[in-house]
PDB file of C-alpha atoms in Angstrom:
ATOM      1  CA  MET A 594      -2.728  20.647  -0.914  1.00  0.00           C
ATOM      2  CA  THR A 595      -5.882  21.215  -2.825  1.00  0.00           C
ATOM      3  CA  VAL A 596      -9.053  19.639  -1.406  1.00  0.00           C
ATOM      4  CA  ASP A 597     -12.754  20.278  -1.787  1.00  0.00           C
ATOM      5  CA  LEU A 598     -14.192  22.384   0.958  1.00  0.00           C
ATOM      6  CA  SER A 599     -17.814  21.656   2.169  1.00  0.00           C
ATOM      7  CA  VAL A 600     -19.974  22.962   4.865  1.00  0.00           C
ATOM      8  CA  LEU A 601     -21.892  21.335   7.789  1.00  0.00           C
ATOM      9  CA  ASP A 602     -24.862  23.489   8.511  1.00  0.00           C
ATOM     10  CA  LEU A 603     -26.182  22.793  11.995  1.00  0.00           C
ATOM     11  CA  ALA A 604     -29.457  24.642  11.349  1.00  0.00           C
ATOM     12  CA  HIS A 605     -28.973  26.504  14.475  1.00  0.00           C
ATOM     13  CA  ILE A 606     -32.008  28.313  16.216  1.00  0.00           C
ATOM     14  CA  GLY A 607     -30.441  31.392  17.750  1.00  0.00           C
ATOM     15  CA  GLU A 608     -31.678  33.205  20.758  1.00  0.00           C
ATOM     16  CA  GLY A 609     -34.989  34.779  20.162  1.00  0.00           C
ATOM     17  CA  GLU A 610     -35.340  32.990  16.772  1.00  0.00           C
ATOM     18  CA  THR A 611     -37.737  30.433  15.514  1.00  0.00           C
ATOM     19  CA  ALA A 612     -37.252  27.319  13.412  1.00  0.00           C
ATOM     20  CA  ALA A 613     -38.612  29.355  10.461  1.00  0.00           C
ATOM     21  CA  ASP A 614     -35.695  31.827  10.914  1.00  0.00           C
ATOM     22  CA  SER A 615     -33.160  28.931  11.005  1.00  0.00           C
ATOM     23  CA  PHE A 616     -34.641  27.546   7.697  1.00  0.00           C
ATOM     24  CA  ALA A 617     -34.368  30.986   6.017  1.00  0.00           C
ATOM     25  CA  ALA A 618     -30.683  31.299   7.227  1.00  0.00           C
ATOM     26  CA  SER A 619     -29.913  27.910   5.855  1.00  0.00           C
ATOM     27  CA  VAL A 620     -31.283  28.806   2.396  1.00  0.00           C
ATOM     28  CA  ASP A 621     -29.388  32.077   2.479  1.00  0.00           C
ATOM     29  CA  MET A 622     -26.141  30.452   3.492  1.00  0.00           C
ATOM     30  CA  ALA A 623     -26.560  27.654   0.775  1.00  0.00           C
ATOM     31  CA  GLN A 624     -27.133  30.262  -1.936  1.00  0.00           C
ATOM     32  CA  ARG A 625     -24.077  32.093  -0.791  1.00  0.00           C
ATOM     33  CA  ALA A 626     -21.981  28.913  -0.497  1.00  0.00           C
ATOM     34  CA  GLU A 627     -23.014  27.917  -4.086  1.00  0.00           C
ATOM     35  CA  ARG A 628     -21.724  31.302  -5.227  1.00  0.00           C
ATOM     36  CA  TRP A 629     -18.579  31.185  -3.272  1.00  0.00           C
ATOM     37  CA  GLY A 630     -17.691  27.749  -4.652  1.00  0.00           C
ATOM     38  CA  TYR A 631     -18.197  25.216  -1.779  1.00  0.00           C
ATOM     39  CA  HIS A 632     -18.601  21.633  -2.919  1.00  0.00           C
ATOM     40  CA  ARG A 633     -21.554  20.410  -0.759  1.00  0.00           C
ATOM     41  CA  ILE A 634     -23.544  21.201   2.387  1.00  0.00           C
ATOM     42  CA  TRP A 635     -24.752  18.531   4.825  1.00  0.00           C
ATOM     43  CA  TYR A 636     -27.334  18.666   7.547  1.00  0.00           C
ATOM     44  CA  ALA A 637     -27.481  16.307  10.530  1.00  0.00           C
ATOM     45  CA  GLU A 638     -30.334  14.424  12.140  1.00  0.00           C
ATOM     46  CA  HIS A 639     -30.841  15.581  15.799  1.00  0.00           C
ATOM     47  CA  HIS A 640     -33.980  15.168  17.788  1.00  0.00           C
ATOM     48  CA  ASN A 641     -35.350  16.975  20.944  1.00  0.00           C
ATOM     49  CA  MET A 642     -32.698  19.743  20.698  1.00  0.00           C
ATOM     50  CA  PRO A 643     -34.295  23.272  21.015  1.00  0.00           C
ATOM     51  CA  THR A 644     -31.468  24.921  19.098  1.00  0.00           C
ATOM     52  CA  ILE A 645     -31.189  22.633  16.173  1.00  0.00           C
ATOM     53  CA  ALA A 646     -33.795  22.607  13.384  1.00  0.00           C
ATOM     54  CA  SER A 647     -32.598  19.782  11.153  1.00  0.00           C
ATOM     55  CA  SER A 648     -34.581  16.924  12.792  1.00  0.00           C
ATOM     56  CA  ALA A 649     -36.551  16.223   9.649  1.00  0.00           C
ATOM     57  CA  THR A 650     -33.416  16.165   7.540  1.00  0.00           C
ATOM     58  CA  SER A 651     -34.615  15.049   4.250  1.00  0.00           C
ATOM     59  CA  VAL A 652     -37.348  17.626   4.256  1.00  0.00           C
ATOM     60  CA  LEU A 653     -34.850  20.457   4.913  1.00  0.00           C
ATOM     61  CA  ILE A 654     -32.473  19.031   2.152  1.00  0.00           C
ATOM     62  CA  GLY A 655     -35.385  19.342  -0.333  1.00  0.00           C
ATOM     63  CA  HIS A 656     -36.348  22.795   0.816  1.00  0.00           C
ATOM     64  CA  VAL A 657     -32.706  24.086   0.203  1.00  0.00           C
ATOM     65  CA  ALA A 658     -32.328  22.160  -2.946  1.00  0.00           C
ATOM     66  CA  ALA A 659     -35.413  23.795  -4.470  1.00  0.00           C
ATOM     67  CA  GLN A 660     -33.815  27.150  -3.920  1.00  0.00           C
ATOM     68  CA  THR A 661     -30.256  26.513  -5.110  1.00  0.00           C
ATOM     69  CA  SER A 662     -29.169  25.057  -8.507  1.00  0.00           C
ATOM     70  CA  ARG A 663     -25.647  23.322  -8.472  1.00  0.00           C
ATOM     71  CA  ILE A 664     -24.355  22.681  -4.949  1.00  0.00           C
ATOM     72  CA  ARG A 665     -24.533  19.170  -3.650  1.00  0.00           C
ATOM     73  CA  LEU A 666     -26.760  18.642  -0.563  1.00  0.00           C
ATOM     74  CA  GLY A 667     -27.092  15.754   1.767  1.00  0.00           C
ATOM     75  CA  ALA A 668     -27.245  14.226   5.311  1.00  0.00           C
ATOM     76  CA  GLY A 669     -24.397  14.284   7.454  1.00  0.00           C
ATOM     77  CA  GLY A 670     -26.016  12.275   8.642  1.00  0.00           C
ATOM     78  CA  ILE A 671     -29.134  10.200   8.771  1.00  0.00           C
ATOM     79  CA  MET A 672     -29.041   8.135  12.099  1.00  0.00           C
ATOM     80  CA  LEU A 673     -30.046   4.903  10.370  1.00  0.00           C
ATOM     81  CA  PRO A 674     -31.022   2.931  13.445  1.00  0.00           C
ATOM     82  CA  ASN A 675     -33.870   5.364  13.856  1.00  0.00           C
ATOM     83  CA  HIS A 676     -35.360   4.395  10.765  1.00  0.00           C
ATOM     84  CA  ALA A 677     -36.400   1.436   8.386  1.00  0.00           C
ATOM     85  CA  PRO A 678     -33.787   1.414   5.603  1.00  0.00           C
ATOM     86  CA  LEU A 679     -36.743   1.185   3.049  1.00  0.00           C
ATOM     87  CA  THR A 680     -38.117   4.467   4.366  1.00  0.00           C
ATOM     88  CA  ILE A 681     -34.761   6.207   3.906  1.00  0.00           C
ATOM     89  CA  ALA A 682     -34.347   4.730   0.497  1.00  0.00           C
ATOM     90  CA  GLU A 683     -37.692   6.211  -0.527  1.00  0.00           C
ATOM     91  CA  GLN A 684     -36.926   9.661   0.974  1.00  0.00           C
ATOM     92  CA  PHE A 685     -33.543  10.070  -0.608  1.00  0.00           C
ATOM     93  CA  GLY A 686     -34.681   8.290  -3.901  1.00  0.00           C
ATOM     94  CA  THR A 687     -37.278  11.038  -3.961  1.00  0.00           C
ATOM     95  CA  LEU A 688     -34.827  13.742  -3.521  1.00  0.00           C
ATOM     96  CA  GLU A 689     -32.413  12.341  -6.140  1.00  0.00           C
ATOM     97  CA  THR A 690     -35.318  12.130  -8.604  1.00  0.00           C
ATOM     98  CA  LEU A 691     -36.203  15.708  -7.997  1.00  0.00           C
ATOM     99  CA  PHE A 692     -32.750  17.011  -7.924  1.00  0.00           C
ATOM    100  CA  PRO A 693     -30.651  14.572  -9.971  1.00  0.00           C
ATOM    101  CA  GLY A 694     -26.879  14.389  -9.308  1.00  0.00           C
ATOM    102  CA  ARG A 695     -26.969  16.631  -6.231  1.00  0.00           C
ATOM    103  CA  ILE A 696     -27.984  14.415  -3.238  1.00  0.00           C
ATOM    104  CA  ASP A 697     -25.674  12.692  -0.661  1.00  0.00           C
ATOM    105  CA  LEU A 698     -26.635  10.228   2.015  1.00  0.00           C
ATOM    106  CA  GLY A 699     -24.394  10.125   5.014  1.00  0.00           C
ATOM    107  CA  LEU A 700     -25.165   7.447   7.592  1.00  0.00           C
ATOM    108  CA  GLY A 701     -24.508   7.216  11.312  1.00  0.00           C
ATOM    109  CA  ARG A 702     -25.331   4.659  13.983  1.00  0.00           C
ATOM    110  CA  ALA A 703     -25.748   7.025  16.982  1.00  0.00           C
ATOM    111  CA  PRO A 704     -29.194   7.897  18.255  1.00  0.00           C
ATOM    112  CA  GLY A 705     -28.863  11.690  17.605  1.00  0.00           C
ATOM    113  CA  SER A 706     -30.872  12.111  20.867  1.00  0.00           C
ATOM    114  CA  ASP A 707     -30.967  11.021  24.611  1.00  0.00           C
ATOM    115  CA  GLN A 708     -32.569   7.918  26.051  1.00  0.00           C
ATOM    116  CA  ARG A 709     -36.071   9.318  26.470  1.00  0.00           C
ATOM    117  CA  THR A 710     -36.060  10.663  22.953  1.00  0.00           C
ATOM    118  CA  MET A 711     -34.904   7.216  21.652  1.00  0.00           C
ATOM    119  CA  ARG A 712     -38.061   5.765  23.352  1.00  0.00           C
ATOM    120  CA  ALA A 713     -40.187   8.470  21.787  1.00  0.00           C
ATOM    121  CA  LEU A 714     -38.859   7.659  18.339  1.00  0.00           C
ATOM    122  CA  ARG A 715     -39.768   4.003  19.017  1.00  0.00           C
ATOM    123  CA  ARG A 716     -36.220   3.081  18.513  1.00  0.00           C
ATOM    124  CA  ASP A 717     -35.087  -0.409  19.577  1.00  0.00           C
ATOM    125  CA  PRO A 718     -32.127   0.123  21.989  1.00  0.00           C
ATOM    126  CA  THR A 719     -30.278  -2.747  20.137  1.00  0.00           C
ATOM    127  CA  ALA A 720     -30.939  -1.281  16.660  1.00  0.00           C
ATOM    128  CA  ALA A 721     -27.337  -0.029  16.298  1.00  0.00           C
ATOM    129  CA  ASP A 722     -26.098  -3.630  16.434  1.00  0.00           C
ATOM    130  CA  SER A 723     -27.743  -4.250  12.936  1.00  0.00           C
ATOM    131  CA  PHE A 724     -26.162  -1.034  11.426  1.00  0.00           C
ATOM    132  CA  PRO A 725     -23.970  -2.802   8.890  1.00  0.00           C
ATOM    133  CA  GLN A 726     -26.778  -5.041   7.664  1.00  0.00           C
ATOM    134  CA  ASP A 727     -29.078  -1.998   7.439  1.00  0.00           C
ATOM    135  CA  VAL A 728     -26.561  -0.046   5.391  1.00  0.00           C
ATOM    136  CA  LEU A 729     -26.336  -3.063   2.880  1.00  0.00           C
ATOM    137  CA  GLU A 730     -30.189  -3.293   2.827  1.00  0.00           C
ATOM    138  CA  LEU A 731     -30.334   0.475   2.071  1.00  0.00           C
ATOM    139  CA  GLN A 732     -27.660   0.171  -0.596  1.00  0.00           C
ATOM    140  CA  GLY A 733     -29.526  -2.551  -2.218  1.00  0.00           C
ATOM    141  CA  TYR A 734     -32.784  -0.558  -2.530  1.00  0.00           C
ATOM    142  CA  LEU A 735     -30.933   2.418  -4.065  1.00  0.00           C
ATOM    143  CA  ALA A 736     -29.002   0.189  -6.465  1.00  0.00           C
ATOM    144  CA  GLY A 737     -32.034  -1.671  -7.666  1.00  0.00           C
ATOM    145  CA  GLU A 738     -30.671  -4.813  -6.233  1.00  0.00           C
ATOM    146  CA  THR A 739     -32.953  -5.451  -3.309  1.00  0.00           C
ATOM    147  CA  ARG A 740     -31.898  -7.730  -0.548  1.00  0.00           C
ATOM    148  CA  VAL A 741     -35.618  -8.245   0.538  1.00  0.00           C
ATOM    149  CA  SER A 742     -37.380 -10.377  -1.927  1.00  0.00           C
ATOM    150  CA  GLY A 743     -40.363  -8.640  -3.573  1.00  0.00           C
ATOM    151  CA  VAL A 744     -39.664  -5.222  -1.935  1.00  0.00           C
ATOM    152  CA  ASN A 745     -38.378  -2.223  -3.874  1.00  0.00           C
ATOM    153  CA  ALA A 746     -38.012   1.508  -3.072  1.00  0.00           C
ATOM    154  CA  THR A 747     -40.228   3.632  -5.293  1.00  0.00           C
ATOM    155  CA  PRO A 748     -38.875   6.248  -5.779  1.00  0.00           C
ATOM    156  CA  GLY A 749     -35.315   5.143  -5.151  1.00  0.00           C
ATOM    157  CA  TYR A 750     -34.937   2.005  -7.326  1.00  0.00           C
ATOM    158  CA  GLY A 751     -31.709   2.447  -9.286  1.00  0.00           C
ATOM    159  CA  THR A 752     -31.048   5.972  -8.233  1.00  0.00           C
ATOM    160  CA  ARG A 753     -27.686   4.995  -6.667  1.00  0.00           C
ATOM    161  CA  VAL A 754     -27.620   7.877  -4.265  1.00  0.00           C
ATOM    162  CA  PRO A 755     -24.003   7.877  -3.007  1.00  0.00           C
ATOM    163  CA  LEU A 756     -23.606   6.654   0.524  1.00  0.00           C
ATOM    164  CA  TYR A 757     -21.116   7.869   3.152  1.00  0.00           C
ATOM    165  CA  VAL A 758     -20.300   6.207   6.418  1.00  0.00           C
ATOM    166  CA  LEU A 759     -20.008   8.798   9.381  1.00  0.00           C
ATOM    167  CA  GLY A 760     -18.071   8.026  12.484  1.00  0.00           C
ATOM    168  CA  SER A 761     -15.785   9.013  15.349  1.00  0.00           C
ATOM    169  CA  SER A 762     -14.281   5.706  16.142  1.00  0.00           C
ATOM    170  CA  MET A 763     -12.548   2.604  14.566  1.00  0.00           C
ATOM    171  CA  PHE A 764     -16.068   1.061  13.957  1.00  0.00           C
ATOM    172  CA  GLY A 765     -16.995   3.420  11.086  1.00  0.00           C
ATOM    173  CA  ALA A 766     -13.616   3.268   9.746  1.00  0.00           C
ATOM    174  CA  GLN A 767     -13.709  -0.442   9.573  1.00  0.00           C
ATOM    175  CA  LEU A 768     -17.084  -0.589   8.019  1.00  0.00           C
ATOM    176  CA  ALA A 769     -16.376   2.079   5.440  1.00  0.00           C
ATOM    177  CA  ALA A 770     -13.278   0.310   4.370  1.00  0.00           C
ATOM    178  CA  LEU A 771     -14.917  -3.044   4.148  1.00  0.00           C
ATOM    179  CA  LEU A 772     -17.878  -1.770   2.075  1.00  0.00           C
ATOM    180  CA  GLY A 773     -15.754   0.556  -0.058  1.00  0.00           C
ATOM    181  CA  LEU A 774     -17.643   3.633   0.914  1.00  0.00           C
ATOM    182  CA  PRO A 775     -16.303   7.201   1.610  1.00  0.00           C
ATOM    183  CA  TYR A 776     -15.693   7.841   5.293  1.00  0.00           C
ATOM    184  CA  ALA A 777     -16.478  11.038   7.030  1.00  0.00           C
ATOM    185  CA  PHE A 778     -14.925  11.550  10.542  1.00  0.00           C
ATOM    186  CA  ALA A 779     -16.556  13.824  13.148  1.00  0.00           C
ATOM    187  CA  SER A 780     -13.237  15.375  14.124  1.00  0.00           C
ATOM    188  CA  HIS A 781     -14.984  18.756  14.669  1.00  0.00           C
ATOM    189  CA  PHE A 782     -16.412  17.543  18.031  1.00  0.00           C
ATOM    190  CA  ALA A 783     -14.842  14.038  18.595  1.00  0.00           C
ATOM    191  CA  PRO A 784     -11.226  14.342  17.753  1.00  0.00           C
ATOM    192  CA  ASP A 785      -9.490  11.653  19.659  1.00  0.00           C
ATOM    193  CA  ALA A 786      -9.374   8.707  17.176  1.00  0.00           C
ATOM    194  CA  LEU A 787      -8.967  10.845  13.989  1.00  0.00           C
ATOM    195  CA  GLU A 788      -5.566   9.738  12.874  1.00  0.00           C
ATOM    196  CA  ALA A 789      -5.908   5.988  13.845  1.00  0.00           C
ATOM    197  CA  ALA A 790      -9.272   5.767  12.095  1.00  0.00           C
ATOM    198  CA  THR A 791      -8.298   7.415   8.872  1.00  0.00           C
ATOM    199  CA  ALA A 792      -5.015   5.496   8.681  1.00  0.00           C
ATOM    200  CA  HIS A 793      -6.971   2.168   9.174  1.00  0.00           C
ATOM    201  CA  TYR A 794      -9.581   3.200   6.617  1.00  0.00           C
ATOM    202  CA  ARG A 795      -6.958   3.956   3.959  1.00  0.00           C
ATOM    203  CA  ARG A 796      -4.994   0.809   4.726  1.00  0.00           C
ATOM    204  CA  GLU A 797      -7.863  -1.549   4.617  1.00  0.00           C
ATOM    205  CA  PHE A 798     -10.124  -0.049   1.939  1.00  0.00           C
ATOM    206  CA  GLN A 799     -11.677  -2.373  -0.556  1.00  0.00           C
ATOM    207  CA  PRO A 800     -12.858  -0.913  -3.926  1.00  0.00           C
ATOM    208  CA  SER A 801     -16.517  -1.027  -4.566  1.00  0.00           C
ATOM    209  CA  ALA A 802     -19.123  -0.279  -7.377  1.00  0.00           C
ATOM    210  CA  GLN A 803     -19.443   3.278  -5.800  1.00  0.00           C
ATOM    211  CA  LEU A 804     -15.734   4.011  -5.106  1.00  0.00           C
ATOM    212  CA  SER A 805     -12.450   2.805  -6.588  1.00  0.00           C
ATOM    213  CA  GLU A 806     -10.160   4.618  -4.155  1.00  0.00           C
ATOM    214  CA  PRO A 807     -10.567   5.671  -0.473  1.00  0.00           C
ATOM    215  CA  HIS A 808     -12.044   9.082   0.222  1.00  0.00           C
ATOM    216  CA  VAL A 809     -11.871  10.726   3.647  1.00  0.00           C
ATOM    217  CA  ILE A 810     -13.936  13.798   4.721  1.00  0.00           C
ATOM    218  CA  ALA A 811     -12.586  15.328   7.945  1.00  0.00           C
ATOM    219  CA  GLY A 812     -14.620  17.797  10.026  1.00  0.00           C
ATOM    220  CA  VAL A 813     -12.909  20.943  11.293  1.00  0.00           C
ATOM    221  CA  ASN A 814     -14.138  24.013  13.137  1.00  0.00           C
ATOM    222  CA  VAL A 815     -13.366  27.289  11.328  1.00  0.00           C
ATOM    223  CA  ILE A 816     -13.741  30.905  12.472  1.00  0.00           C
ATOM    224  CA  ALA A 817     -12.022  33.319   9.973  1.00  0.00           C
ATOM    225  CA  ALA A 818     -12.280  37.036  10.604  1.00  0.00           C
ATOM    226  CA  ASP A 819     -10.595  40.301   9.397  1.00  0.00           C
ATOM    227  CA  THR A 820      -8.321  40.306  12.483  1.00  0.00           C
ATOM    228  CA  THR A 821      -6.951  37.609  14.700  1.00  0.00           C
ATOM    229  CA  GLU A 822      -8.406  39.332  17.749  1.00  0.00           C
ATOM    230  CA  ASP A 823     -11.905  39.209  16.381  1.00  0.00           C
ATOM    231  CA  ALA A 824     -11.607  35.598  15.410  1.00  0.00           C
ATOM    232  CA  GLU A 825     -10.340  34.616  18.779  1.00  0.00           C
ATOM    233  CA  HIS A 826     -13.159  36.598  20.629  1.00  0.00           C
ATOM    234  CA  GLN A 827     -15.716  34.778  18.482  1.00  0.00           C
ATOM    235  CA  PHE A 828     -14.079  31.480  19.308  1.00  0.00           C
ATOM    236  CA  LEU A 829     -14.251  32.206  23.022  1.00  0.00           C
ATOM    237  CA  GLU A 830     -17.822  33.193  22.669  1.00  0.00           C
ATOM    238  CA  ALA A 831     -18.528  29.952  20.863  1.00  0.00           C
ATOM    239  CA  LYS A 832     -16.862  27.922  23.742  1.00  0.00           C
ATOM    240  CA  ARG A 833     -18.863  29.847  26.310  1.00  0.00           C
ATOM    241  CA  TYR A 834     -22.023  28.966  24.426  1.00  0.00           C
ATOM    242  CA  ARG A 835     -21.189  25.335  24.173  1.00  0.00           C
ATOM    243  CA  ALA A 836     -20.347  25.075  27.882  1.00  0.00           C
ATOM    244  CA  SER A 837     -23.462  26.902  29.013  1.00  0.00           C
ATOM    245  CA  ARG A 838     -25.545  24.487  26.748  1.00  0.00           C
ATOM    246  CA  MET A 839     -23.807  21.338  27.936  1.00  0.00           C
ATOM    247  CA  LEU A 840     -22.969  22.071  31.525  1.00  0.00           C
ATOM    248  CA  ALA A 841     -25.371  24.682  32.871  1.00  0.00           C
ATOM    249  CA  GLN A 842     -28.546  22.461  32.692  1.00  0.00           C
ATOM    250  CA  GLY A 843     -30.877  25.252  31.657  1.00  0.00           C
ATOM    251  CA  ARG A 844     -29.500  27.737  34.215  1.00  0.00           C
ATOM    252  CA  GLN A 845     -28.762  31.309  33.201  1.00  0.00           C
ATOM    253  CA  LEU A 846     -25.136  32.056  34.153  1.00  0.00           C
ATOM    254  CA  SER A 847     -22.960  35.233  34.049  1.00  0.00           C
ATOM    255  CA  THR A 848     -19.950  35.327  31.818  1.00  0.00           C
ATOM    256  CA  GLU A 849     -17.751  34.938  34.916  1.00  0.00           C
ATOM    257  CA  GLU A 850     -19.630  31.801  35.972  1.00  0.00           C
ATOM    258  CA  ILE A 851     -19.367  30.252  32.441  1.00  0.00           C
ATOM    259  CA  ASP A 852     -15.689  30.990  32.431  1.00  0.00           C
ATOM    260  CA  ALA A 853     -15.313  29.220  35.774  1.00  0.00           C
ATOM    261  CA  LEU A 854     -17.111  26.307  34.193  1.00  0.00           C
ATOM    262  CA  LEU A 855     -14.733  26.256  31.212  1.00  0.00           C
ATOM    263  CA  ALA A 856     -11.878  26.150  33.679  1.00  0.00           C
ATOM    264  CA  SER A 857     -13.188  23.189  35.512  1.00  0.00           C
ATOM    265  CA  PRO A 858     -12.331  19.586  34.546  1.00  0.00           C
ATOM    266  CA  ALA A 859     -15.770  19.194  32.791  1.00  0.00           C
ATOM    267  CA  GLY A 860     -15.212  22.489  31.035  1.00  0.00           C
ATOM    268  CA  ARG A 861     -11.694  21.482  29.800  1.00  0.00           C
ATOM    269  CA  GLN A 862     -13.433  18.344  28.375  1.00  0.00           C
ATOM    270  CA  VAL A 863     -15.904  20.519  26.384  1.00  0.00           C
ATOM    271  CA  GLU A 864     -12.942  22.682  25.229  1.00  0.00           C
ATOM    272  CA  SER A 865     -11.082  19.544  24.041  1.00  0.00           C
ATOM    273  CA  MET A 866     -14.027  18.699  21.674  1.00  0.00           C
ATOM    274  CA  ALA A 867     -12.850  21.733  19.677  1.00  0.00           C
ATOM    275  CA  ARG A 868      -9.287  20.550  19.409  1.00  0.00           C
ATOM    276  CA  TYR A 869      -9.221  20.774  15.589  1.00  0.00           C
ATOM    277  CA  SER A 870     -10.242  24.494  15.082  1.00  0.00           C
ATOM    278  CA  ALA A 871      -8.754  26.971  12.541  1.00  0.00           C
ATOM    279  CA  VAL A 872      -9.242  30.424  14.088  1.00  0.00           C
ATOM    280  CA  GLY A 873      -7.687  33.619  12.857  1.00  0.00           C
ATOM    281  CA  THR A 874      -7.272  35.711   9.775  1.00  0.00           C
ATOM    282  CA  PRO A 875      -7.884  34.129   6.442  1.00  0.00           C
ATOM    283  CA  ALA A 876      -4.148  33.451   5.989  1.00  0.00           C
ATOM    284  CA  GLU A 877      -3.900  31.887   9.403  1.00  0.00           C
ATOM    285  CA  VAL A 878      -6.836  29.724   8.810  1.00  0.00           C
ATOM    286  CA  ASP A 879      -5.534  28.621   5.446  1.00  0.00           C
ATOM    287  CA  ASP A 880      -2.172  27.660   6.940  1.00  0.00           C
ATOM    288  CA  TYR A 881      -3.965  25.610   9.700  1.00  0.00           C
ATOM    289  CA  LEU A 882      -6.171  23.846   7.185  1.00  0.00           C
ATOM    290  CA  GLU A 883      -3.077  22.886   5.173  1.00  0.00           C
ATOM    291  CA  LYS A 884      -1.573  21.271   8.142  1.00  0.00           C
ATOM    292  CA  PHE A 885      -4.746  19.645   9.245  1.00  0.00           C
ATOM    293  CA  THR A 886      -5.531  18.187   5.903  1.00  0.00           C
ATOM    294  CA  LYS A 887      -2.162  16.311   5.959  1.00  0.00           C
ATOM    295  CA  GLN A 888      -2.629  15.222   9.572  1.00  0.00           C
ATOM    296  CA  ALA A 889      -6.109  13.884   8.894  1.00  0.00           C
ATOM    297  CA  GLN A 890      -5.166  12.295   5.458  1.00  0.00           C
ATOM    298  CA  ALA A 891      -8.178  14.075   4.173  1.00  0.00           C
ATOM    299  CA  ASP A 892      -9.453  14.371   0.547  1.00  0.00           C
ATOM    300  CA  GLU A 893     -12.116  16.819   1.587  1.00  0.00           C
ATOM    301  CA  LEU A 894     -12.717  19.114   4.652  1.00  0.00           C
ATOM    302  CA  MET A 895     -16.219  19.580   6.097  1.00  0.00           C
ATOM    303  CA  VAL A 896     -16.014  22.980   7.806  1.00  0.00           C
ATOM    304  CA  VAL A 897     -18.201  23.847  10.679  1.00  0.00           C
ATOM    305  CA  SER A 898     -18.425  27.564  11.811  1.00  0.00           C
ATOM    306  CA  SER A 899     -19.096  27.722  15.469  1.00  0.00           C
ATOM    307  CA  ALA A 900     -19.482  31.541  15.455  1.00  0.00           C
ATOM    308  CA  VAL A 901     -22.594  32.420  17.559  1.00  0.00           C
ATOM    309  CA  ASP A 902     -23.298  35.546  15.458  1.00  0.00           C
ATOM    310  CA  ARG A 903     -24.991  34.610  12.175  1.00  0.00           C
ATOM    311  CA  ALA A 904     -23.321  37.452  10.316  1.00  0.00           C
ATOM    312  CA  ALA A 905     -19.820  36.468  11.561  1.00  0.00           C
ATOM    313  CA  TRP A 906     -20.620  32.790  10.431  1.00  0.00           C
ATOM    314  CA  LEU A 907     -21.309  34.000   6.974  1.00  0.00           C
ATOM    315  CA  ARG A 908     -18.226  36.281   6.882  1.00  0.00           C
ATOM    316  CA  SER A 909     -16.161  33.352   8.018  1.00  0.00           C
ATOM    317  CA  LEU A 910     -17.232  31.175   5.148  1.00  0.00           C
ATOM    318  CA  GLU A 911     -16.857  34.099   2.671  1.00  0.00           C
ATOM    319  CA  LEU A 912     -13.268  34.800   3.896  1.00  0.00           C
ATOM    320  CA  LEU A 913     -12.325  31.133   3.721  1.00  0.00           C
ATOM    321  CA  ALA A 914     -13.733  30.768   0.184  1.00  0.00           C
ATOM    322  CA  GLU A 915     -11.720  33.895  -0.910  1.00  0.00           C
ATOM    323  CA  VAL A 916      -8.395  32.767   0.577  1.00  0.00           C
ATOM    324  CA  ARG A 917      -8.845  29.284  -0.906  1.00  0.00           C
ATOM    325  CA  ASP A 918      -9.859  30.780  -4.303  1.00  0.00           C
ATOM    326  CA  LEU A 919     -12.765  28.275  -4.541  1.00  0.00           C
ATOM    327  CA  ASN A 920     -14.146  29.692  -7.733  1.00  0.00           C
ATOM    328  CA  SER A 921     -10.905  29.347  -9.699  1.00  0.00           C
TER     329      SER A 921
END
């Protein structure tokens, strides 16, 4: 089954690194991914997270776009309840004007932060309730068919930046189907509702001006290496890192203590987040992705490399591109 392969870049700030190091790595990866034949790269809006540098998502997209030439770039996603739809229309209208035909706008309704950060963002706790209306308002600005009399997005008006609904539950699937928009499911960290959500989306999809047929993007973790043992070791290190970040609450733990955490009920929950993970040699990863594509009813895979080591992350993407023959 041939599907497009894309990349979710978490703009990770590694131990001992700065945000500038992360940005340089994102540019390097994007340039390589463009050469290797990946379809698009997305960056996610997160706030108050010391290891993620993509909080000003549109600015990072512009920075990377200026140093690449063909690959599509976008948000996966913008947490729309954090923003006025007009502001996002202007930001992404500007990006599309500067880099025509290369910009995507994925939209989510989660805060991308904790409760204190929500307050610092001046976010209304009930803002998520108006997410469907905000999507329509944003779509109107970008289409040049404003829903707010006398208000237009400049730049943005008529750019028709393609919208994508992001989700990890039935809500996103229902909304994407109703509006006739592509649907991206966050199965790389929230796997539980994948099959039910994508089945509902395909069954209930209503064609729109943007999209005539349903389009499902499914997230999947990938660690490809030259040997199975190396890939499995990297995967274990990635799970240890995730457990230490989520469960250790800033404490410095030994490897034995982190492994004990992983064996606990809370740790098993952390492990379950990585249920959909392709780990192994290129051939093993390719075989897993074939099966996952069918299971997810996906038209496109958004791969996430959870390798802690940056060189291993790049090698994983390179091996995957080679085994999938993306430049053919």
